[in-house]
Amino acid sequence: MGMDKLLVIGAALFCCGLYTILTRRNAVAVLMGVELILNAANVNFVAFSHYVSRVIGGQIFAVFVIVLAAAEAAVALAIFLRLYATTGTVEVDTADELKG
Amino acid sequence: MNGPADLIFYILAALTVGSAILVAILPNIVYSAIALLFAFAGVAGLYVFLSADFLAATQVLVYVGGILILILFAVFLSHRISDVKLSNPARFHWQAAFICLSLFGVLSYTVVSTSFPVKPGTVYQPSTAEIGELLMTRYLLPFEVASVLLLAALIGAALLSRPEGRKGTSSDMEEPK
């Protein structure tokens, strides 16, 4: 194992997350894609911190990314529940009432 | 390093990437959420290989124990259980697959063809004490800002998910009489 393999894994996670965001219409599934992309970024941070810099700042950055992901997931899921209570669906195409 | 460690690394990598692909393509959103669990667990295993023990434990606690449960609750609360099989419609398959595969090719080619200044040898040392010390000294301001942000997100999520239209008089936060 080496650094390039880990970066390829991160790239694969990123592309899977991007595919999920692009194709899904269910908002919860879109959120799953966002979580995959954040994990890809974290893998890259920790890999560079372990192989290149040898200081622990990359891991601390990853900890903050995890904190932000948790806050974002909580608020986003609360918004989805409110959207479901209002419109009866959580599909992202149907939430277009603010469109002019 | 070779032998069993390499084998475990490849198993973890295959678990992570395979589960991520399943998240992207499975038609049922409940199955997607379960595949996401395995992807998060695989990433936690990769953290162990990168000598990030604290981060691996945090990944299991926060992602697998927290965010995934939240996502499953949102799935179960926002769909009638009868049409759960059709709960994850998708569109633009071919265009999205083309974009993602070409992006993956570009990224992989860049990674493989670039020579990063990798330091020789690998060191494995516990990281928890150092992370705690740095969070209390050098990264104290971002730490406090993150705690305020978590408090704001907590209040906002609780306020957003309460039912509307019963402000003040018969709120569900009231004490039962």
PDB file of N, CA and C in Angstrom, chain A residues 1-84:
ATOM      1  N   MET A   1       0.850  -1.184   0.000  1.00  0.00           N
ATOM      2  CA  MET A   1       0.000   0.000   0.000  1.00  0.00           C
ATOM      3  C   MET A   1       0.880   1.227   0.000  1.00  0.00           C
ATOM      4  N   GLY A   2       0.325   2.242  -0.592  1.00  0.00           N
ATOM      5  CA  GLY A   2       1.059   3.487  -0.676  1.00  0.00           C
ATOM      6  C   GLY A   2       0.109   4.636  -0.782  1.00  0.00           C
ATOM      7  N   MET A   3       0.710   5.808  -0.928  1.00  0.00           N
ATOM      8  CA  MET A   3      -0.120   6.984  -0.918  1.00  0.00           C
ATOM      9  C   MET A   3      -1.002   7.065  -2.154  1.00  0.00           C
ATOM     10  N   ASP A   4      -0.467   6.623  -3.316  1.00  0.00           N
ATOM     11  CA  ASP A   4      -1.272   6.766  -4.524  1.00  0.00           C
ATOM     12  C   ASP A   4      -2.523   5.906  -4.478  1.00  0.00           C
ATOM     13  N   LYS A   5      -2.401   4.707  -3.855  1.00  0.00           N
ATOM     14  CA  LYS A   5      -3.603   3.863  -3.756  1.00  0.00           C
ATOM     15  C   LYS A   5      -4.670   4.543  -2.911  1.00  0.00           C
ATOM     16  N   LEU A   6      -4.241   5.177  -1.799  1.00  0.00           N
ATOM     17  CA  LEU A   6      -5.224   5.846  -0.947  1.00  0.00           C
ATOM     18  C   LEU A   6      -5.875   7.019  -1.671  1.00  0.00           C
ATOM     19  N   LEU A   7      -5.066   7.747  -2.465  1.00  0.00           N
ATOM     20  CA  LEU A   7      -5.656   8.872  -3.191  1.00  0.00           C
ATOM     21  C   LEU A   7      -6.615   8.377  -4.267  1.00  0.00           C
ATOM     22  N   VAL A   8      -6.311   7.213  -4.868  1.00  0.00           N
ATOM     23  CA  VAL A   8      -7.249   6.656  -5.854  1.00  0.00           C
ATOM     24  C   VAL A   8      -8.552   6.242  -5.167  1.00  0.00           C
ATOM     25  N   ILE A   9      -8.428   5.671  -3.952  1.00  0.00           N
ATOM     26  CA  ILE A   9      -9.645   5.334  -3.197  1.00  0.00           C
ATOM     27  C   ILE A   9     -10.460   6.589  -2.917  1.00  0.00           C
ATOM     28  N   GLY A  10      -9.768   7.675  -2.525  1.00  0.00           N
ATOM     29  CA  GLY A  10     -10.475   8.932  -2.286  1.00  0.00           C
ATOM     30  C   GLY A  10     -11.153   9.446  -3.548  1.00  0.00           C
ATOM     31  N   ALA A  11     -10.471   9.316  -4.688  1.00  0.00           N
ATOM     32  CA  ALA A  11     -11.080   9.766  -5.943  1.00  0.00           C
ATOM     33  C   ALA A  11     -12.304   8.928  -6.272  1.00  0.00           C
ATOM     34  N   ALA A  12     -12.232   7.604  -6.010  1.00  0.00           N
ATOM     35  CA  ALA A  12     -13.384   6.741  -6.293  1.00  0.00           C
ATOM     36  C   ALA A  12     -14.564   7.110  -5.403  1.00  0.00           C
ATOM     37  N   LEU A  13     -14.289   7.376  -4.113  1.00  0.00           N
ATOM     38  CA  LEU A  13     -15.373   7.786  -3.211  1.00  0.00           C
ATOM     39  C   LEU A  13     -16.002   9.091  -3.690  1.00  0.00           C
ATOM     40  N   PHE A  14     -15.141  10.033  -4.118  1.00  0.00           N
ATOM     41  CA  PHE A  14     -15.648  11.324  -4.588  1.00  0.00           C
ATOM     42  C   PHE A  14     -16.543  11.140  -5.802  1.00  0.00           C
ATOM     43  N   CYS A  15     -16.121  10.274  -6.748  1.00  0.00           N
ATOM     44  CA  CYS A  15     -16.908  10.120  -7.966  1.00  0.00           C
ATOM     45  C   CYS A  15     -18.224   9.406  -7.672  1.00  0.00           C
ATOM     46  N   CYS A  16     -18.218   8.436  -6.747  1.00  0.00           N
ATOM     47  CA  CYS A  16     -19.481   7.794  -6.373  1.00  0.00           C
ATOM     48  C   CYS A  16     -20.426   8.809  -5.741  1.00  0.00           C
ATOM     49  N   GLY A  17     -19.895   9.678  -4.867  1.00  0.00           N
ATOM     50  CA  GLY A  17     -20.738  10.692  -4.255  1.00  0.00           C
ATOM     51  C   GLY A  17     -21.289  11.662  -5.279  1.00  0.00           C
ATOM     52  N   LEU A  18     -20.446  12.029  -6.248  1.00  0.00           N
ATOM     53  CA  LEU A  18     -20.896  12.964  -7.289  1.00  0.00           C
ATOM     54  C   LEU A  18     -21.989  12.326  -8.137  1.00  0.00           C
ATOM     55  N   TYR A  19     -21.820  11.037  -8.462  1.00  0.00           N
ATOM     56  CA  TYR A  19     -22.848  10.334  -9.244  1.00  0.00           C
ATOM     57  C   TYR A  19     -24.160  10.293  -8.467  1.00  0.00           C
ATOM     58  N   THR A  20     -24.067  10.029  -7.151  1.00  0.00           N
ATOM     59  CA  THR A  20     -25.277   9.986  -6.328  1.00  0.00           C
ATOM     60  C   THR A  20     -25.980  11.338  -6.334  1.00  0.00           C
ATOM     61  N   ILE A  21     -25.200  12.419  -6.175  1.00  0.00           N
ATOM     62  CA  ILE A  21     -25.811  13.749  -6.155  1.00  0.00           C
ATOM     63  C   ILE A  21     -26.446  14.080  -7.496  1.00  0.00           C
ATOM     64  N   LEU A  22     -25.781  13.683  -8.589  1.00  0.00           N
ATOM     65  CA  LEU A  22     -26.288  14.070  -9.910  1.00  0.00           C
ATOM     66  C   LEU A  22     -27.534  13.303 -10.285  1.00  0.00           C
ATOM     67  N   THR A  23     -27.645  12.025  -9.884  1.00  0.00           N
ATOM     68  CA  THR A  23     -28.730  11.218 -10.418  1.00  0.00           C
ATOM     69  C   THR A  23     -29.937  11.131  -9.500  1.00  0.00           C
ATOM     70  N   ARG A  24     -29.759  11.238  -8.189  1.00  0.00           N
ATOM     71  CA  ARG A  24     -30.884  10.960  -7.313  1.00  0.00           C
ATOM     72  C   ARG A  24     -31.822  12.146  -7.233  1.00  0.00           C
ATOM     73  N   ARG A  25     -33.112  11.851  -7.077  1.00  0.00           N
ATOM     74  CA  ARG A  25     -34.099  12.906  -6.864  1.00  0.00           C
ATOM     75  C   ARG A  25     -34.543  12.967  -5.430  1.00  0.00           C
ATOM     76  N   ASN A  26     -34.318  11.894  -4.669  1.00  0.00           N
ATOM     77  CA  ASN A  26     -34.671  11.902  -3.248  1.00  0.00           C
ATOM     78  C   ASN A  26     -33.632  12.714  -2.482  1.00  0.00           C
ATOM     79  N   ALA A  27     -34.095  13.669  -1.684  1.00  0.00           N
ATOM     80  CA  ALA A  27     -33.160  14.569  -1.021  1.00  0.00           C
ATOM     81  C   ALA A  27     -32.272  13.836  -0.016  1.00  0.00           C
ATOM     82  N   VAL A  28     -32.812  12.796   0.630  1.00  0.00           N
ATOM     83  CA  VAL A  28     -31.993  12.050   1.597  1.00  0.00           C
ATOM     84  C   VAL A  28     -30.847  11.337   0.879  1.00  0.00           C
ATOM     85  N   ALA A  29     -31.110  10.829  -0.328  1.00  0.00           N
ATOM     86  CA  ALA A  29     -30.051  10.182  -1.092  1.00  0.00           C
ATOM     87  C   ALA A  29     -28.993  11.186  -1.535  1.00  0.00           C
ATOM     88  N   VAL A  30     -29.434  12.406  -1.866  1.00  0.00           N
ATOM     89  CA  VAL A  30     -28.466  13.456  -2.206  1.00  0.00           C
ATOM     90  C   VAL A  30     -27.557  13.739  -1.015  1.00  0.00           C
ATOM     91  N   LEU A  31     -28.148  13.740   0.191  1.00  0.00           N
ATOM     92  CA  LEU A  31     -27.345  13.954   1.401  1.00  0.00           C
ATOM     93  C   LEU A  31     -26.334  12.824   1.587  1.00  0.00           C
ATOM     94  N   MET A  32     -26.729  11.592   1.246  1.00  0.00           N
ATOM     95  CA  MET A  32     -25.765  10.480   1.322  1.00  0.00           C
ATOM     96  C   MET A  32     -24.573  10.725   0.400  1.00  0.00           C
ATOM     97  N   GLY A  33     -24.830  11.271  -0.795  1.00  0.00           N
ATOM     98  CA  GLY A  33     -23.733  11.586  -1.703  1.00  0.00           C
ATOM     99  C   GLY A  33     -22.806  12.642  -1.122  1.00  0.00           C
ATOM    100  N   VAL A  34     -23.389  13.644  -0.457  1.00  0.00           N
ATOM    101  CA  VAL A  34     -22.561  14.682   0.171  1.00  0.00           C
ATOM    102  C   VAL A  34     -21.667  14.053   1.247  1.00  0.00           C
ATOM    103  N   GLU A  35     -22.217  13.120   2.028  1.00  0.00           N
ATOM    104  CA  GLU A  35     -21.421  12.473   3.066  1.00  0.00           C
ATOM    105  C   GLU A  35     -20.269  11.672   2.453  1.00  0.00           C
ATOM    106  N   LEU A  36     -20.540  11.013   1.318  1.00  0.00           N
ATOM    107  CA  LEU A  36     -19.460  10.268   0.646  1.00  0.00           C
ATOM    108  C   LEU A  36     -18.353  11.213   0.207  1.00  0.00           C
ATOM    109  N   ILE A  37     -18.721  12.373  -0.320  1.00  0.00           N
ATOM    110  CA  ILE A  37     -17.704  13.324  -0.784  1.00  0.00           C
ATOM    111  C   ILE A  37     -16.884  13.845   0.396  1.00  0.00           C
ATOM    112  N   LEU A  38     -17.541  14.111   1.535  1.00  0.00           N
ATOM    113  CA  LEU A  38     -16.799  14.576   2.716  1.00  0.00           C
ATOM    114  C   LEU A  38     -15.832  13.499   3.197  1.00  0.00           C
ATOM    115  N   ASN A  39     -16.248  12.216   3.111  1.00  0.00           N
ATOM    116  CA  ASN A  39     -15.345  11.144   3.499  1.00  0.00           C
ATOM    117  C   ASN A  39     -14.141  11.056   2.575  1.00  0.00           C
ATOM    118  N   ALA A  40     -14.378  11.298   1.272  1.00  0.00           N
ATOM    119  CA  ALA A  40     -13.265  11.287   0.324  1.00  0.00           C
ATOM    120  C   ALA A  40     -12.251  12.371   0.676  1.00  0.00           C
ATOM    121  N   ALA A  41     -12.747  13.562   1.017  1.00  0.00           N
ATOM    122  CA  ALA A  41     -11.847  14.643   1.404  1.00  0.00           C
ATOM    123  C   ALA A  41     -11.072  14.277   2.660  1.00  0.00           C
ATOM    124  N   ASN A  42     -11.746  13.618   3.616  1.00  0.00           N
ATOM    125  CA  ASN A  42     -11.069  13.232   4.848  1.00  0.00           C
ATOM    126  C   ASN A  42      -9.965  12.217   4.596  1.00  0.00           C
ATOM    127  N   VAL A  43     -10.235  11.256   3.712  1.00  0.00           N
ATOM    128  CA  VAL A  43      -9.203  10.256   3.394  1.00  0.00           C
ATOM    129  C   VAL A  43      -7.973  10.947   2.814  1.00  0.00           C
ATOM    130  N   ASN A  44      -8.212  11.945   1.943  1.00  0.00           N
ATOM    131  CA  ASN A  44      -7.070  12.651   1.372  1.00  0.00           C
ATOM    132  C   ASN A  44      -6.303  13.438   2.432  1.00  0.00           C
ATOM    133  N   PHE A  45      -7.029  14.114   3.320  1.00  0.00           N
ATOM    134  CA  PHE A  45      -6.356  14.873   4.386  1.00  0.00           C
ATOM    135  C   PHE A  45      -5.454  13.957   5.217  1.00  0.00           C
ATOM    136  N   VAL A  46      -6.009  12.822   5.648  1.00  0.00           N
ATOM    137  CA  VAL A  46      -5.248  11.951   6.544  1.00  0.00           C
ATOM    138  C   VAL A  46      -4.094  11.288   5.795  1.00  0.00           C
ATOM    139  N   ALA A  47      -4.300  10.966   4.517  1.00  0.00           N
ATOM    140  CA  ALA A  47      -3.219  10.347   3.754  1.00  0.00           C
ATOM    141  C   ALA A  47      -2.059  11.320   3.587  1.00  0.00           C
ATOM    142  N   PHE A  48      -2.341  12.572   3.246  1.00  0.00           N
ATOM    143  CA  PHE A  48      -1.246  13.544   3.108  1.00  0.00           C
ATOM    144  C   PHE A  48      -0.580  13.792   4.451  1.00  0.00           C
ATOM    145  N   SER A  49      -1.387  13.822   5.524  1.00  0.00           N
ATOM    146  CA  SER A  49      -0.813  14.048   6.840  1.00  0.00           C
ATOM    147  C   SER A  49       0.100  12.902   7.251  1.00  0.00           C
ATOM    148  N   HIS A  50      -0.237  11.677   6.828  1.00  0.00           N
ATOM    149  CA  HIS A  50       0.562  10.525   7.244  1.00  0.00           C
ATOM    150  C   HIS A  50       1.810  10.359   6.392  1.00  0.00           C
ATOM    151  N   TYR A  51       1.686  10.582   5.088  1.00  0.00           N
ATOM    152  CA  TYR A  51       2.806  10.245   4.205  1.00  0.00           C
ATOM    153  C   TYR A  51       3.716  11.419   3.911  1.00  0.00           C
ATOM    154  N   VAL A  52       3.176  12.636   3.828  1.00  0.00           N
ATOM    155  CA  VAL A  52       3.974  13.750   3.337  1.00  0.00           C
ATOM    156  C   VAL A  52       4.436  14.665   4.457  1.00  0.00           C
ATOM    157  N   SER A  53       3.501  15.111   5.316  1.00  0.00           N
ATOM    158  CA  SER A  53       3.894  16.181   6.224  1.00  0.00           C
ATOM    159  C   SER A  53       4.359  15.661   7.579  1.00  0.00           C
ATOM    160  N   ARG A  54       3.826  14.497   8.022  1.00  0.00           N
ATOM    161  CA  ARG A  54       4.205  13.915   9.305  1.00  0.00           C
ATOM    162  C   ARG A  54       3.858  14.793  10.492  1.00  0.00           C
ATOM    163  N   VAL A  55       3.038  15.829  10.293  1.00  0.00           N
ATOM    164  CA  VAL A  55       2.478  16.525  11.446  1.00  0.00           C
ATOM    165  C   VAL A  55       1.003  16.196  11.482  1.00  0.00           C
ATOM    166  N   ILE A  56       0.376  16.477  12.641  1.00  0.00           N
ATOM    167  CA  ILE A  56      -0.932  15.911  12.877  1.00  0.00           C
ATOM    168  C   ILE A  56      -2.056  16.870  12.498  1.00  0.00           C
ATOM    169  N   GLY A  57      -1.680  18.012  11.870  1.00  0.00           N
ATOM    170  CA  GLY A  57      -2.687  18.992  11.508  1.00  0.00           C
ATOM    171  C   GLY A  57      -3.744  18.481  10.564  1.00  0.00           C
ATOM    172  N   GLY A  58      -3.375  17.570   9.663  1.00  0.00           N
ATOM    173  CA  GLY A  58      -4.356  17.009   8.748  1.00  0.00           C
ATOM    174  C   GLY A  58      -5.440  16.242   9.464  1.00  0.00           C
ATOM    175  N   GLN A  59      -5.044  15.509  10.515  1.00  0.00           N
ATOM    176  CA  GLN A  59      -6.055  14.769  11.280  1.00  0.00           C
ATOM    177  C   GLN A  59      -6.998  15.724  12.007  1.00  0.00           C
ATOM    178  N   ILE A  60      -6.443  16.842  12.505  1.00  0.00           N
ATOM    179  CA  ILE A  60      -7.315  17.801  13.198  1.00  0.00           C
ATOM    180  C   ILE A  60      -8.290  18.427  12.219  1.00  0.00           C
ATOM    181  N   PHE A  61      -7.817  18.703  11.001  1.00  0.00           N
ATOM    182  CA  PHE A  61      -8.720  19.216   9.967  1.00  0.00           C
ATOM    183  C   PHE A  61      -9.825  18.205   9.690  1.00  0.00           C
ATOM    184  N   ALA A  62      -9.474  16.924   9.657  1.00  0.00           N
ATOM    185  CA  ALA A  62     -10.486  15.891   9.415  1.00  0.00           C
ATOM    186  C   ALA A  62     -11.503  15.845  10.548  1.00  0.00           C
ATOM    187  N   VAL A  63     -11.042  16.063  11.783  1.00  0.00           N
ATOM    188  CA  VAL A  63     -11.978  16.096  12.918  1.00  0.00           C
ATOM    189  C   VAL A  63     -12.986  17.221  12.733  1.00  0.00           C
ATOM    190  N   PHE A  64     -12.502  18.401  12.286  1.00  0.00           N
ATOM    191  CA  PHE A  64     -13.444  19.508  12.081  1.00  0.00           C
ATOM    192  C   PHE A  64     -14.398  19.217  10.938  1.00  0.00           C
ATOM    193  N   VAL A  65     -13.906  18.528   9.904  1.00  0.00           N
ATOM    194  CA  VAL A  65     -14.806  18.162   8.800  1.00  0.00           C
ATOM    195  C   VAL A  65     -15.907  17.240   9.310  1.00  0.00           C
ATOM    196  N   ILE A  66     -15.557  16.303  10.208  1.00  0.00           N
ATOM    197  CA  ILE A  66     -16.569  15.391  10.749  1.00  0.00           C
ATOM    198  C   ILE A  66     -17.598  16.166  11.560  1.00  0.00           C
ATOM    199  N   VAL A  67     -17.129  17.145  12.348  1.00  0.00           N
ATOM    200  CA  VAL A  67     -18.053  17.965  13.145  1.00  0.00           C
ATOM    201  C   VAL A  67     -19.027  18.705  12.232  1.00  0.00           C
ATOM    202  N   LEU A  68     -18.473  19.327  11.166  1.00  0.00           N
ATOM    203  CA  LEU A  68     -19.342  20.068  10.249  1.00  0.00           C
ATOM    204  C   LEU A  68     -20.313  19.132   9.551  1.00  0.00           C
ATOM    205  N   ALA A  69     -19.863  17.906   9.214  1.00  0.00           N
ATOM    206  CA  ALA A  69     -20.762  16.955   8.550  1.00  0.00           C
ATOM    207  C   ALA A  69     -21.912  16.577   9.466  1.00  0.00           C
ATOM    208  N   ALA A  70     -21.629  16.425  10.758  1.00  0.00           N
ATOM    209  CA  ALA A  70     -22.692  16.068  11.695  1.00  0.00           C
ATOM    210  C   ALA A  70     -23.712  17.198  11.802  1.00  0.00           C
ATOM    211  N   ALA A  71     -23.218  18.448  11.944  1.00  0.00           N
ATOM    212  CA  ALA A  71     -24.147  19.571  12.039  1.00  0.00           C
ATOM    213  C   ALA A  71     -24.972  19.709  10.779  1.00  0.00           C
ATOM    214  N   GLU A  72     -24.311  19.549   9.631  1.00  0.00           N
ATOM    215  CA  GLU A  72     -25.005  19.695   8.351  1.00  0.00           C
ATOM    216  C   GLU A  72     -26.065  18.619   8.183  1.00  0.00           C
ATOM    217  N   ALA A  73     -25.747  17.390   8.588  1.00  0.00           N
ATOM    218  CA  ALA A  73     -26.721  16.302   8.441  1.00  0.00           C
ATOM    219  C   ALA A  73     -27.934  16.554   9.327  1.00  0.00           C
ATOM    220  N   ALA A  74     -27.699  17.028  10.555  1.00  0.00           N
ATOM    221  CA  ALA A  74     -28.834  17.263  11.454  1.00  0.00           C
ATOM    222  C   ALA A  74     -29.761  18.333  10.903  1.00  0.00           C
ATOM    223  N   VAL A  75     -29.181  19.462  10.465  1.00  0.00           N
ATOM    224  CA  VAL A  75     -30.024  20.547   9.960  1.00  0.00           C
ATOM    225  C   VAL A  75     -30.704  20.140   8.663  1.00  0.00           C
ATOM    226  N   ALA A  76     -29.980  19.461   7.770  1.00  0.00           N
ATOM    227  CA  ALA A  76     -30.566  19.080   6.490  1.00  0.00           C
ATOM    228  C   ALA A  76     -31.717  18.107   6.690  1.00  0.00           C
ATOM    229  N   LEU A  77     -31.568  17.154   7.610  1.00  0.00           N
ATOM    230  CA  LEU A  77     -32.644  16.187   7.800  1.00  0.00           C
ATOM    231  C   LEU A  77     -33.845  16.844   8.453  1.00  0.00           C
ATOM    232  N   ALA A  78     -33.619  17.844   9.345  1.00  0.00           N
ATOM    233  CA  ALA A  78     -34.755  18.583   9.894  1.00  0.00           C
ATOM    234  C   ALA A  78     -35.497  19.320   8.786  1.00  0.00           C
ATOM    235  N   ILE A  79     -34.733  19.917   7.845  1.00  0.00           N
ATOM    236  CA  ILE A  79     -35.374  20.616   6.724  1.00  0.00           C
ATOM    237  C   ILE A  79     -36.156  19.631   5.862  1.00  0.00           C
ATOM    238  N   PHE A  80     -35.603  18.398   5.659  1.00  0.00           N
ATOM    239  CA  PHE A  80     -36.312  17.423   4.832  1.00  0.00           C
ATOM    240  C   PHE A  80     -37.616  17.000   5.492  1.00  0.00           C
ATOM    241  N   LEU A  81     -37.584  16.828   6.813  1.00  0.00           N
ATOM    242  CA  LEU A  81     -38.822  16.434   7.499  1.00  0.00           C
ATOM    243  C   LEU A  81     -39.878  17.527   7.386  1.00  0.00           C
ATOM    244  N   ARG A  82     -39.433  18.800   7.506  1.00  0.00           N
ATOM    245  CA  ARG A  82     -40.377  19.894   7.353  1.00  0.00           C
ATOM    246  C   ARG A  82     -40.903  19.956   5.913  1.00  0.00           C
ATOM    247  N   LEU A  83     -40.033  19.693   4.949  1.00  0.00           N
ATOM    248  CA  LEU A  83     -40.446  19.665   3.538  1.00  0.00           C
ATOM    249  C   LEU A  83     -41.459  18.561   3.302  1.00  0.00           C
ATOM    250  N   TYR A  84     -41.255  17.410   3.932  1.00  0.00           N
ATOM    251  CA  TYR A  84     -42.202  16.304   3.781  1.00  0.00           C
ATOM    252  C   TYR A  84     -43.541  16.655   4.404  1.00  0.00           C
TER     253      TYR A  84
END
